């Protein structure tokens, strides 16, 4: 059953609008931090089933760590031999050796988030970058977060303070998934109200199958935010992007 679920998640990462939109937004922003640079030394912390490793490999030599033995094994079977079992608090790299360290929806799973950020700071080269994506707004914390084992959600201001406490200086701090937020907000609040009276179960937002046309339309809307983010930070959204460098 678990292997079947993992295979289904791999397909979900490939096709679901949430993942498609994220990739379209993230990688132009990341590439823009390294103009004219050659191959980078990349570490993806909390790499999961490896959904970002192909895109990251375009930037240089990529390594990944994850605390789940099952997901590490799945990455190996998918052809990612440089994925290791590991913790965000003890990265398996020497100090100052990582050009790009990514935490794609990882930091919200970590109880001691500032400690993990300090460890990221240790690993980064002097001109390296940390890239974080994470859910926004604690008032939206719902059963979906509990099922996904999220410790918290963030605001731009709160995450910026934690980055600085860890010895990192924000380069970009912005909300994203902004265009869909007016639809997401009432849906999440209605779901939270329903959860007060009906046992919510163990399904997440990604458990719902969308019609292909709807999925493609949502992917197009979400992906279009990359153009906005090339020009400015966004003032609100369902998620946050942080890019930081050693202070």
PDB file of C-alpha atoms in Angstrom:
ATOM      1  CA  UNK A   1       0.000   0.000   0.000  1.00  0.00           C
ATOM      2  CA  UNK A   2       2.766   2.473   0.939  1.00  0.00           C
ATOM      3  CA  UNK A   3       4.662   1.794  -2.307  1.00  0.00           C
ATOM      4  CA  UNK A   4       1.466   2.383  -4.281  1.00  0.00           C
ATOM      5  CA  UNK A   5       0.874   5.643  -2.411  1.00  0.00           C
ATOM      6  CA  UNK A   6       4.439   6.763  -3.145  1.00  0.00           C
ATOM      7  CA  UNK A   7       4.030   6.042  -6.867  1.00  0.00           C
ATOM      8  CA  UNK A   8       0.796   8.013  -6.872  1.00  0.00           C
ATOM      9  CA  UNK A   9       2.544  10.950  -5.193  1.00  0.00           C
ATOM     10  CA  UNK A  10       5.316  10.895  -7.808  1.00  0.00           C
ATOM     11  CA  UNK A  11       2.654  11.231 -10.516  1.00  0.00           C
ATOM     12  CA  UNK A  12       0.935  13.957  -8.497  1.00  0.00           C
ATOM     13  CA  UNK A  13       4.178  15.951  -8.334  1.00  0.00           C
ATOM     14  CA  UNK A  14       4.457  15.699 -12.096  1.00  0.00           C
ATOM     15  CA  UNK A  15       0.933  16.808 -13.001  1.00  0.00           C
ATOM     16  CA  UNK A  16      -0.932  18.565 -10.163  1.00  0.00           C
ATOM     17  CA  UNK A  17      -1.322  22.314 -10.676  1.00  0.00           C
ATOM     18  CA  UNK A  18       0.210  23.079  -7.285  1.00  0.00           C
ATOM     19  CA  UNK A  19       3.508  21.444  -8.188  1.00  0.00           C
ATOM     20  CA  UNK A  20       3.473  22.604 -11.809  1.00  0.00           C
ATOM     21  CA  UNK A  21       2.894  26.191 -10.711  1.00  0.00           C
ATOM     22  CA  UNK A  22       5.578  26.060  -8.043  1.00  0.00           C
ATOM     23  CA  UNK A  23       8.225  24.863 -10.476  1.00  0.00           C
ATOM     24  CA  UNK A  24       7.298  27.582 -12.966  1.00  0.00           C
ATOM     25  CA  UNK A  25       7.683  30.228 -10.243  1.00  0.00           C
ATOM     26  CA  UNK A  26      10.683  28.942  -8.305  1.00  0.00           C
ATOM     27  CA  UNK A  27      13.314  28.147 -10.879  1.00  0.00           C
ATOM     28  CA  UNK A  28      13.455  31.480 -12.718  1.00  0.00           C
ATOM     29  CA  UNK A  29      13.855  33.150  -9.311  1.00  0.00           C
ATOM     30  CA  UNK A  30      16.632  30.748  -8.354  1.00  0.00           C
ATOM     31  CA  UNK A  31      18.449  31.132 -11.676  1.00  0.00           C
ATOM     32  CA  UNK A  32      18.282  34.900 -11.290  1.00  0.00           C
ATOM     33  CA  UNK A  33      20.403  34.659  -8.147  1.00  0.00           C
ATOM     34  CA  UNK A  34      23.366  33.174 -10.048  1.00  0.00           C
ATOM     35  CA  UNK A  35      23.891  35.206 -13.226  1.00  0.00           C
ATOM     36  CA  UNK A  36      26.842  33.962 -15.217  1.00  0.00           C
ATOM     37  CA  UNK A  37      27.677  31.239 -12.733  1.00  0.00           C
ATOM     38  CA  UNK A  38      28.747  27.773 -13.811  1.00  0.00           C
ATOM     39  CA  UNK A  39      27.740  24.520 -12.166  1.00  0.00           C
ATOM     40  CA  UNK A  40      26.497  24.967  -8.606  1.00  0.00           C
ATOM     41  CA  UNK A  41      26.818  22.734  -5.575  1.00  0.00           C
ATOM     42  CA  UNK A  42      23.189  22.138  -4.606  1.00  0.00           C
ATOM     43  CA  UNK A  43      21.641  20.530  -1.524  1.00  0.00           C
ATOM     44  CA  UNK A  44      17.870  19.919  -1.375  1.00  0.00           C
ATOM     45  CA  UNK A  45      16.856  19.513   2.282  1.00  0.00           C
ATOM     46  CA  UNK A  46      13.669  17.505   2.741  1.00  0.00           C
ATOM     47  CA  UNK A  47      13.725  16.330  -0.856  1.00  0.00           C
ATOM     48  CA  UNK A  48      10.885  13.838  -0.341  1.00  0.00           C
ATOM     49  CA  UNK A  49      10.222  11.689  -3.401  1.00  0.00           C
ATOM     50  CA  UNK A  50      12.619  13.794  -5.484  1.00  0.00           C
ATOM     51  CA  UNK A  51      10.104  15.965  -7.303  1.00  0.00           C
ATOM     52  CA  UNK A  52      12.493  18.938  -7.569  1.00  0.00           C
ATOM     53  CA  UNK A  53      15.728  17.067  -8.243  1.00  0.00           C
ATOM     54  CA  UNK A  54      15.448  16.984 -12.044  1.00  0.00           C
ATOM     55  CA  UNK A  55      15.061  20.759 -12.276  1.00  0.00           C
ATOM     56  CA  UNK A  56      17.789  21.339  -9.705  1.00  0.00           C
ATOM     57  CA  UNK A  57      20.171  19.096 -11.643  1.00  0.00           C
ATOM     58  CA  UNK A  58      20.125  21.659 -14.465  1.00  0.00           C
ATOM     59  CA  UNK A  59      21.998  23.989 -12.097  1.00  0.00           C
ATOM     60  CA  UNK A  60      24.855  21.667 -11.145  1.00  0.00           C
ATOM     61  CA  UNK A  61      25.647  18.702  -8.914  1.00  0.00           C
ATOM     62  CA  UNK A  62      22.637  17.980  -6.721  1.00  0.00           C
ATOM     63  CA  UNK A  63      22.470  16.117  -3.428  1.00  0.00           C
ATOM     64  CA  UNK A  64      19.387  15.559  -1.328  1.00  0.00           C
ATOM     65  CA  UNK A  65      18.550  14.533   2.206  1.00  0.00           C
ATOM     66  CA  UNK A  66      15.301  13.384   3.770  1.00  0.00           C
ATOM     67  CA  UNK A  67      14.420  11.905   7.182  1.00  0.00           C
ATOM     68  CA  UNK A  68      12.238   9.162   5.648  1.00  0.00           C
ATOM     69  CA  UNK A  69      14.049   5.882   4.783  1.00  0.00           C
ATOM     70  CA  UNK A  70      11.183   4.953   2.454  1.00  0.00           C
ATOM     71  CA  UNK A  71      11.461   8.176   0.471  1.00  0.00           C
ATOM     72  CA  UNK A  72      15.243   7.956   0.295  1.00  0.00           C
ATOM     73  CA  UNK A  73      14.912   4.440  -1.124  1.00  0.00           C
ATOM     74  CA  UNK A  74      12.289   5.654  -3.588  1.00  0.00           C
ATOM     75  CA  UNK A  75      14.678   8.387  -4.768  1.00  0.00           C
ATOM     76  CA  UNK A  76      17.374   5.771  -5.327  1.00  0.00           C
ATOM     77  CA  UNK A  77      14.978   3.629  -7.379  1.00  0.00           C
ATOM     78  CA  UNK A  78      14.084   6.708  -9.442  1.00  0.00           C
ATOM     79  CA  UNK A  79      17.730   7.230 -10.349  1.00  0.00           C
ATOM     80  CA  UNK A  80      18.837   9.774  -7.721  1.00  0.00           C
ATOM     81  CA  UNK A  81      21.820   8.095  -6.027  1.00  0.00           C
ATOM     82  CA  UNK A  82      22.962  11.287  -4.260  1.00  0.00           C
ATOM     83  CA  UNK A  83      20.030  11.274  -1.823  1.00  0.00           C
ATOM     84  CA  UNK A  84      20.860  10.330   1.749  1.00  0.00           C
ATOM     85  CA  UNK A  85      18.988   9.787   4.980  1.00  0.00           C
ATOM     86  CA  UNK A  86      19.570  12.866   7.099  1.00  0.00           C
ATOM     87  CA  UNK A  87      18.364  15.660   9.330  1.00  0.00           C
ATOM     88  CA  UNK A  88      18.125  19.396   8.688  1.00  0.00           C
ATOM     89  CA  UNK A  89      19.949  19.845  11.993  1.00  0.00           C
ATOM     90  CA  UNK A  90      22.992  17.807  10.908  1.00  0.00           C
ATOM     91  CA  UNK A  91      23.610  18.374   7.228  1.00  0.00           C
ATOM     92  CA  UNK A  92      26.129  15.916   5.755  1.00  0.00           C
ATOM     93  CA  UNK A  93      28.324  18.615   4.216  1.00  0.00           C
ATOM     94  CA  UNK A  94      31.372  20.595   5.240  1.00  0.00           C
ATOM     95  CA  UNK A  95      30.922  24.202   6.315  1.00  0.00           C
ATOM     96  CA  UNK A  96      30.813  26.791   3.546  1.00  0.00           C
ATOM     97  CA  UNK A  97      30.545  24.320   0.672  1.00  0.00           C
ATOM     98  CA  UNK A  98      26.963  24.681  -0.628  1.00  0.00           C
ATOM     99  CA  UNK A  99      26.105  27.259  -3.310  1.00  0.00           C
ATOM    100  CA  UNK A 100      22.352  26.670  -3.247  1.00  0.00           C
ATOM    101  CA  UNK A 101      20.461  25.089  -0.364  1.00  0.00           C
ATOM    102  CA  UNK A 102      16.753  24.544  -0.937  1.00  0.00           C
ATOM    103  CA  UNK A 103      13.927  23.866   1.505  1.00  0.00           C
ATOM    104  CA  UNK A 104      10.818  23.391  -0.607  1.00  0.00           C
ATOM    105  CA  UNK A 105       7.925  23.272   1.888  1.00  0.00           C
ATOM    106  CA  UNK A 106      10.254  21.804   4.500  1.00  0.00           C
ATOM    107  CA  UNK A 107      10.844  24.391   7.225  1.00  0.00           C
ATOM    108  CA  UNK A 108       7.249  24.199   8.482  1.00  0.00           C
ATOM    109  CA  UNK A 109       7.820  20.519   9.375  1.00  0.00           C
ATOM    110  CA  UNK A 110      10.766  21.284  11.672  1.00  0.00           C
ATOM    111  CA  UNK A 111      10.131  21.968  15.374  1.00  0.00           C
ATOM    112  CA  UNK A 112      13.345  23.964  15.848  1.00  0.00           C
ATOM    113  CA  UNK A 113      13.203  25.989  12.675  1.00  0.00           C
ATOM    114  CA  UNK A 114      15.798  28.565  13.756  1.00  0.00           C
ATOM    115  CA  UNK A 115      18.215  25.752  14.596  1.00  0.00           C
ATOM    116  CA  UNK A 116      17.735  24.305  11.115  1.00  0.00           C
ATOM    117  CA  UNK A 117      18.314  27.740   9.587  1.00  0.00           C
ATOM    118  CA  UNK A 118      21.554  28.111  11.559  1.00  0.00           C
ATOM    119  CA  UNK A 119      22.693  24.771  10.167  1.00  0.00           C
ATOM    120  CA  UNK A 120      21.820  25.955   6.658  1.00  0.00           C
ATOM    121  CA  UNK A 121      23.879  29.083   7.336  1.00  0.00           C
ATOM    122  CA  UNK A 122      26.835  26.889   8.340  1.00  0.00           C
ATOM    123  CA  UNK A 123      26.611  24.878   5.124  1.00  0.00           C
ATOM    124  CA  UNK A 124      26.323  27.849   2.749  1.00  0.00           C
ATOM    125  CA  UNK A 125      29.279  29.298   0.881  1.00  0.00           C
ATOM    126  CA  UNK A 126      29.912  32.986   1.444  1.00  0.00           C
ATOM    127  CA  UNK A 127      28.077  33.899  -1.755  1.00  0.00           C
ATOM    128  CA  UNK A 128      25.582  31.040  -1.471  1.00  0.00           C
ATOM    129  CA  UNK A 129      21.804  31.269  -1.342  1.00  0.00           C
ATOM    130  CA  UNK A 130      19.094  29.623   0.724  1.00  0.00           C
ATOM    131  CA  UNK A 131      15.732  29.193  -1.026  1.00  0.00           C
ATOM    132  CA  UNK A 132      12.643  28.503   1.101  1.00  0.00           C
ATOM    133  CA  UNK A 133       8.999  27.989   0.220  1.00  0.00           C
ATOM    134  CA  UNK A 134       6.472  27.588   3.019  1.00  0.00           C
ATOM    135  CA  UNK A 135       2.753  27.997   3.817  1.00  0.00           C
ATOM    136  CA  UNK A 136       1.501  31.421   4.924  1.00  0.00           C
ATOM    137  CA  UNK A 137      -0.712  32.654   7.774  1.00  0.00           C
ATOM    138  CA  UNK A 138      -1.227  30.757  10.999  1.00  0.00           C
ATOM    139  CA  UNK A 139      -4.954  31.597  10.978  1.00  0.00           C
ATOM    140  CA  UNK A 140      -5.214  29.232   7.976  1.00  0.00           C
ATOM    141  CA  UNK A 141      -3.717  26.324   9.958  1.00  0.00           C
ATOM    142  CA  UNK A 142      -6.222  23.498   9.499  1.00  0.00           C
ATOM    143  CA  UNK A 143      -6.497  19.734   9.387  1.00  0.00           C
ATOM    144  CA  UNK A 144      -4.533  19.690   6.137  1.00  0.00           C
ATOM    145  CA  UNK A 145      -1.553  21.034   8.106  1.00  0.00           C
ATOM    146  CA  UNK A 146      -2.020  18.531  10.920  1.00  0.00           C
ATOM    147  CA  UNK A 147      -2.174  15.579   8.516  1.00  0.00           C
ATOM    148  CA  UNK A 148       0.959  16.863   6.754  1.00  0.00           C
ATOM    149  CA  UNK A 149       2.724  17.251  10.150  1.00  0.00           C
ATOM    150  CA  UNK A 150       3.215  20.991   9.869  1.00  0.00           C
ATOM    151  CA  UNK A 151       4.458  22.665  13.031  1.00  0.00           C
ATOM    152  CA  UNK A 152       3.299  26.115  11.958  1.00  0.00           C
ATOM    153  CA  UNK A 153       2.604  28.526   9.101  1.00  0.00           C
ATOM    154  CA  UNK A 154       4.462  31.811   8.609  1.00  0.00           C
ATOM    155  CA  UNK A 155       4.179  35.470   7.748  1.00  0.00           C
ATOM    156  CA  UNK A 156       6.819  37.282   5.700  1.00  0.00           C
ATOM    157  CA  UNK A 157       7.753  39.362   8.727  1.00  0.00           C
ATOM    158  CA  UNK A 158       7.977  36.381  11.064  1.00  0.00           C
ATOM    159  CA  UNK A 159      10.097  34.316   8.687  1.00  0.00           C
ATOM    160  CA  UNK A 160      12.374  37.281   8.052  1.00  0.00           C
ATOM    161  CA  UNK A 161      12.996  37.587  11.789  1.00  0.00           C
ATOM    162  CA  UNK A 162      13.913  33.918  12.063  1.00  0.00           C
ATOM    163  CA  UNK A 163      16.294  34.150   9.120  1.00  0.00           C
ATOM    164  CA  UNK A 164      18.082  37.093  10.727  1.00  0.00           C
ATOM    165  CA  UNK A 165      18.235  35.296  14.081  1.00  0.00           C
ATOM    166  CA  UNK A 166      20.049  32.463  12.299  1.00  0.00           C
ATOM    167  CA  UNK A 167      22.664  34.767  10.732  1.00  0.00           C
ATOM    168  CA  UNK A 168      21.025  35.018   7.319  1.00  0.00           C
ATOM    169  CA  UNK A 169      20.109  38.166   5.422  1.00  0.00           C
ATOM    170  CA  UNK A 170      16.931  38.051   3.299  1.00  0.00           C
ATOM    171  CA  UNK A 171      17.426  38.873  -0.381  1.00  0.00           C
ATOM    172  CA  UNK A 172      13.752  38.305  -1.319  1.00  0.00           C
ATOM    173  CA  UNK A 173      10.782  37.841   0.993  1.00  0.00           C
ATOM    174  CA  UNK A 174       7.450  37.657  -0.749  1.00  0.00           C
ATOM    175  CA  UNK A 175       4.091  35.975  -0.693  1.00  0.00           C
ATOM    176  CA  UNK A 176       3.016  33.942  -3.715  1.00  0.00           C
ATOM    177  CA  UNK A 177       0.016  31.907  -4.883  1.00  0.00           C
ATOM    178  CA  UNK A 178      -1.635  35.312  -4.765  1.00  0.00           C
ATOM    179  CA  UNK A 179      -3.924  35.182  -7.794  1.00  0.00           C
ATOM    180  CA  UNK A 180      -5.722  32.083  -6.484  1.00  0.00           C
ATOM    181  CA  UNK A 181      -5.796  33.340  -2.890  1.00  0.00           C
ATOM    182  CA  UNK A 182      -9.254  34.995  -3.130  1.00  0.00           C
ATOM    183  CA  UNK A 183     -10.671  31.549  -3.953  1.00  0.00           C
ATOM    184  CA  UNK A 184      -8.488  29.634  -1.498  1.00  0.00           C
ATOM    185  CA  UNK A 185      -9.196  31.832   1.528  1.00  0.00           C
ATOM    186  CA  UNK A 186     -12.977  31.297   1.847  1.00  0.00           C
ATOM    187  CA  UNK A 187     -12.586  27.603   0.983  1.00  0.00           C
ATOM    188  CA  UNK A 188     -10.064  27.053   3.795  1.00  0.00           C
ATOM    189  CA  UNK A 189     -12.085  29.068   6.322  1.00  0.00           C
ATOM    190  CA  UNK A 190     -15.231  27.122   5.433  1.00  0.00           C
ATOM    191  CA  UNK A 191     -13.322  23.872   5.817  1.00  0.00           C
ATOM    192  CA  UNK A 192     -12.025  24.950   9.236  1.00  0.00           C
ATOM    193  CA  UNK A 193     -15.586  25.711  10.332  1.00  0.00           C
ATOM    194  CA  UNK A 194     -16.758  22.316   9.104  1.00  0.00           C
ATOM    195  CA  UNK A 195     -13.944  20.602  11.014  1.00  0.00           C
ATOM    196  CA  UNK A 196     -15.447  21.898  14.281  1.00  0.00           C
ATOM    197  CA  UNK A 197     -18.472  19.651  13.783  1.00  0.00           C
ATOM    198  CA  UNK A 198     -17.391  16.835  11.454  1.00  0.00           C
ATOM    199  CA  UNK A 199     -14.332  14.612  12.055  1.00  0.00           C
ATOM    200  CA  UNK A 200     -11.933  15.692   9.280  1.00  0.00           C
ATOM    201  CA  UNK A 201     -10.192  12.365   8.578  1.00  0.00           C
ATOM    202  CA  UNK A 202      -6.713  12.069   7.084  1.00  0.00           C
ATOM    203  CA  UNK A 203      -7.169  13.478   3.582  1.00  0.00           C
ATOM    204  CA  UNK A 204      -5.163  16.493   2.449  1.00  0.00           C
ATOM    205  CA  UNK A 205      -5.878  19.157  -0.154  1.00  0.00           C
ATOM    206  CA  UNK A 206      -3.884  17.089  -2.635  1.00  0.00           C
ATOM    207  CA  UNK A 207      -6.149  14.076  -2.141  1.00  0.00           C
ATOM    208  CA  UNK A 208      -8.856  15.560  -4.365  1.00  0.00           C
ATOM    209  CA  UNK A 209      -8.718  14.683  -8.067  1.00  0.00           C
ATOM    210  CA  UNK A 210      -9.348  17.655 -10.329  1.00  0.00           C
ATOM    211  CA  UNK A 211     -10.768  17.453 -13.855  1.00  0.00           C
ATOM    212  CA  UNK A 212      -7.860  17.808 -16.311  1.00  0.00           C
ATOM    213  CA  UNK A 213      -9.189  21.056 -17.797  1.00  0.00           C
ATOM    214  CA  UNK A 214      -9.555  22.631 -14.337  1.00  0.00           C
ATOM    215  CA  UNK A 215      -6.102  21.413 -13.312  1.00  0.00           C
ATOM    216  CA  UNK A 216      -4.513  22.931 -16.437  1.00  0.00           C
ATOM    217  CA  UNK A 217      -6.339  26.228 -15.931  1.00  0.00           C
ATOM    218  CA  UNK A 218      -5.228  26.489 -12.305  1.00  0.00           C
ATOM    219  CA  UNK A 219      -1.656  25.639 -13.295  1.00  0.00           C
ATOM    220  CA  UNK A 220      -1.693  28.405 -15.905  1.00  0.00           C
ATOM    221  CA  UNK A 221      -3.005  30.984 -13.437  1.00  0.00           C
ATOM    222  CA  UNK A 222      -0.539  30.049 -10.726  1.00  0.00           C
ATOM    223  CA  UNK A 223       2.405  29.841 -13.142  1.00  0.00           C
ATOM    224  CA  UNK A 224       1.651  33.315 -14.478  1.00  0.00           C
ATOM    225  CA  UNK A 225       2.782  34.810 -11.173  1.00  0.00           C
ATOM    226  CA  UNK A 226       6.382  34.357 -12.247  1.00  0.00           C
ATOM    227  CA  UNK A 227       5.951  37.483 -14.393  1.00  0.00           C
ATOM    228  CA  UNK A 228       4.682  39.483 -11.429  1.00  0.00           C
ATOM    229  CA  UNK A 229       7.498  38.255  -9.204  1.00  0.00           C
ATOM    230  CA  UNK A 230      10.078  39.357 -11.749  1.00  0.00           C
ATOM    231  CA  UNK A 231       8.913  42.924 -11.057  1.00  0.00           C
ATOM    232  CA  UNK A 232       7.909  43.086  -7.394  1.00  0.00           C
ATOM    233  CA  UNK A 233       7.212  41.311  -4.137  1.00  0.00           C
ATOM    234  CA  UNK A 234       3.559  40.372  -3.649  1.00  0.00           C
ATOM    235  CA  UNK A 235       1.725  41.701  -0.565  1.00  0.00           C
ATOM    236  CA  UNK A 236      -0.309  38.583   0.286  1.00  0.00           C
ATOM    237  CA  UNK A 237      -0.769  34.996  -0.804  1.00  0.00           C
ATOM    238  CA  UNK A 238      -1.283  31.421   0.325  1.00  0.00           C
ATOM    239  CA  UNK A 239       2.477  30.762   0.501  1.00  0.00           C
ATOM    240  CA  UNK A 240       5.814  32.485   1.007  1.00  0.00           C
ATOM    241  CA  UNK A 241       9.126  32.511  -0.825  1.00  0.00           C
ATOM    242  CA  UNK A 242      12.311  33.520   0.989  1.00  0.00           C
ATOM    243  CA  UNK A 243      15.745  33.825  -0.571  1.00  0.00           C
ATOM    244  CA  UNK A 244      18.577  34.562   1.867  1.00  0.00           C
ATOM    245  CA  UNK A 245      22.351  34.790   1.979  1.00  0.00           C
ATOM    246  CA  UNK A 246      24.883  34.607   4.823  1.00  0.00           C
ATOM    247  CA  UNK A 247      24.865  37.880   6.756  1.00  0.00           C
TER     248      UNK A 247
END
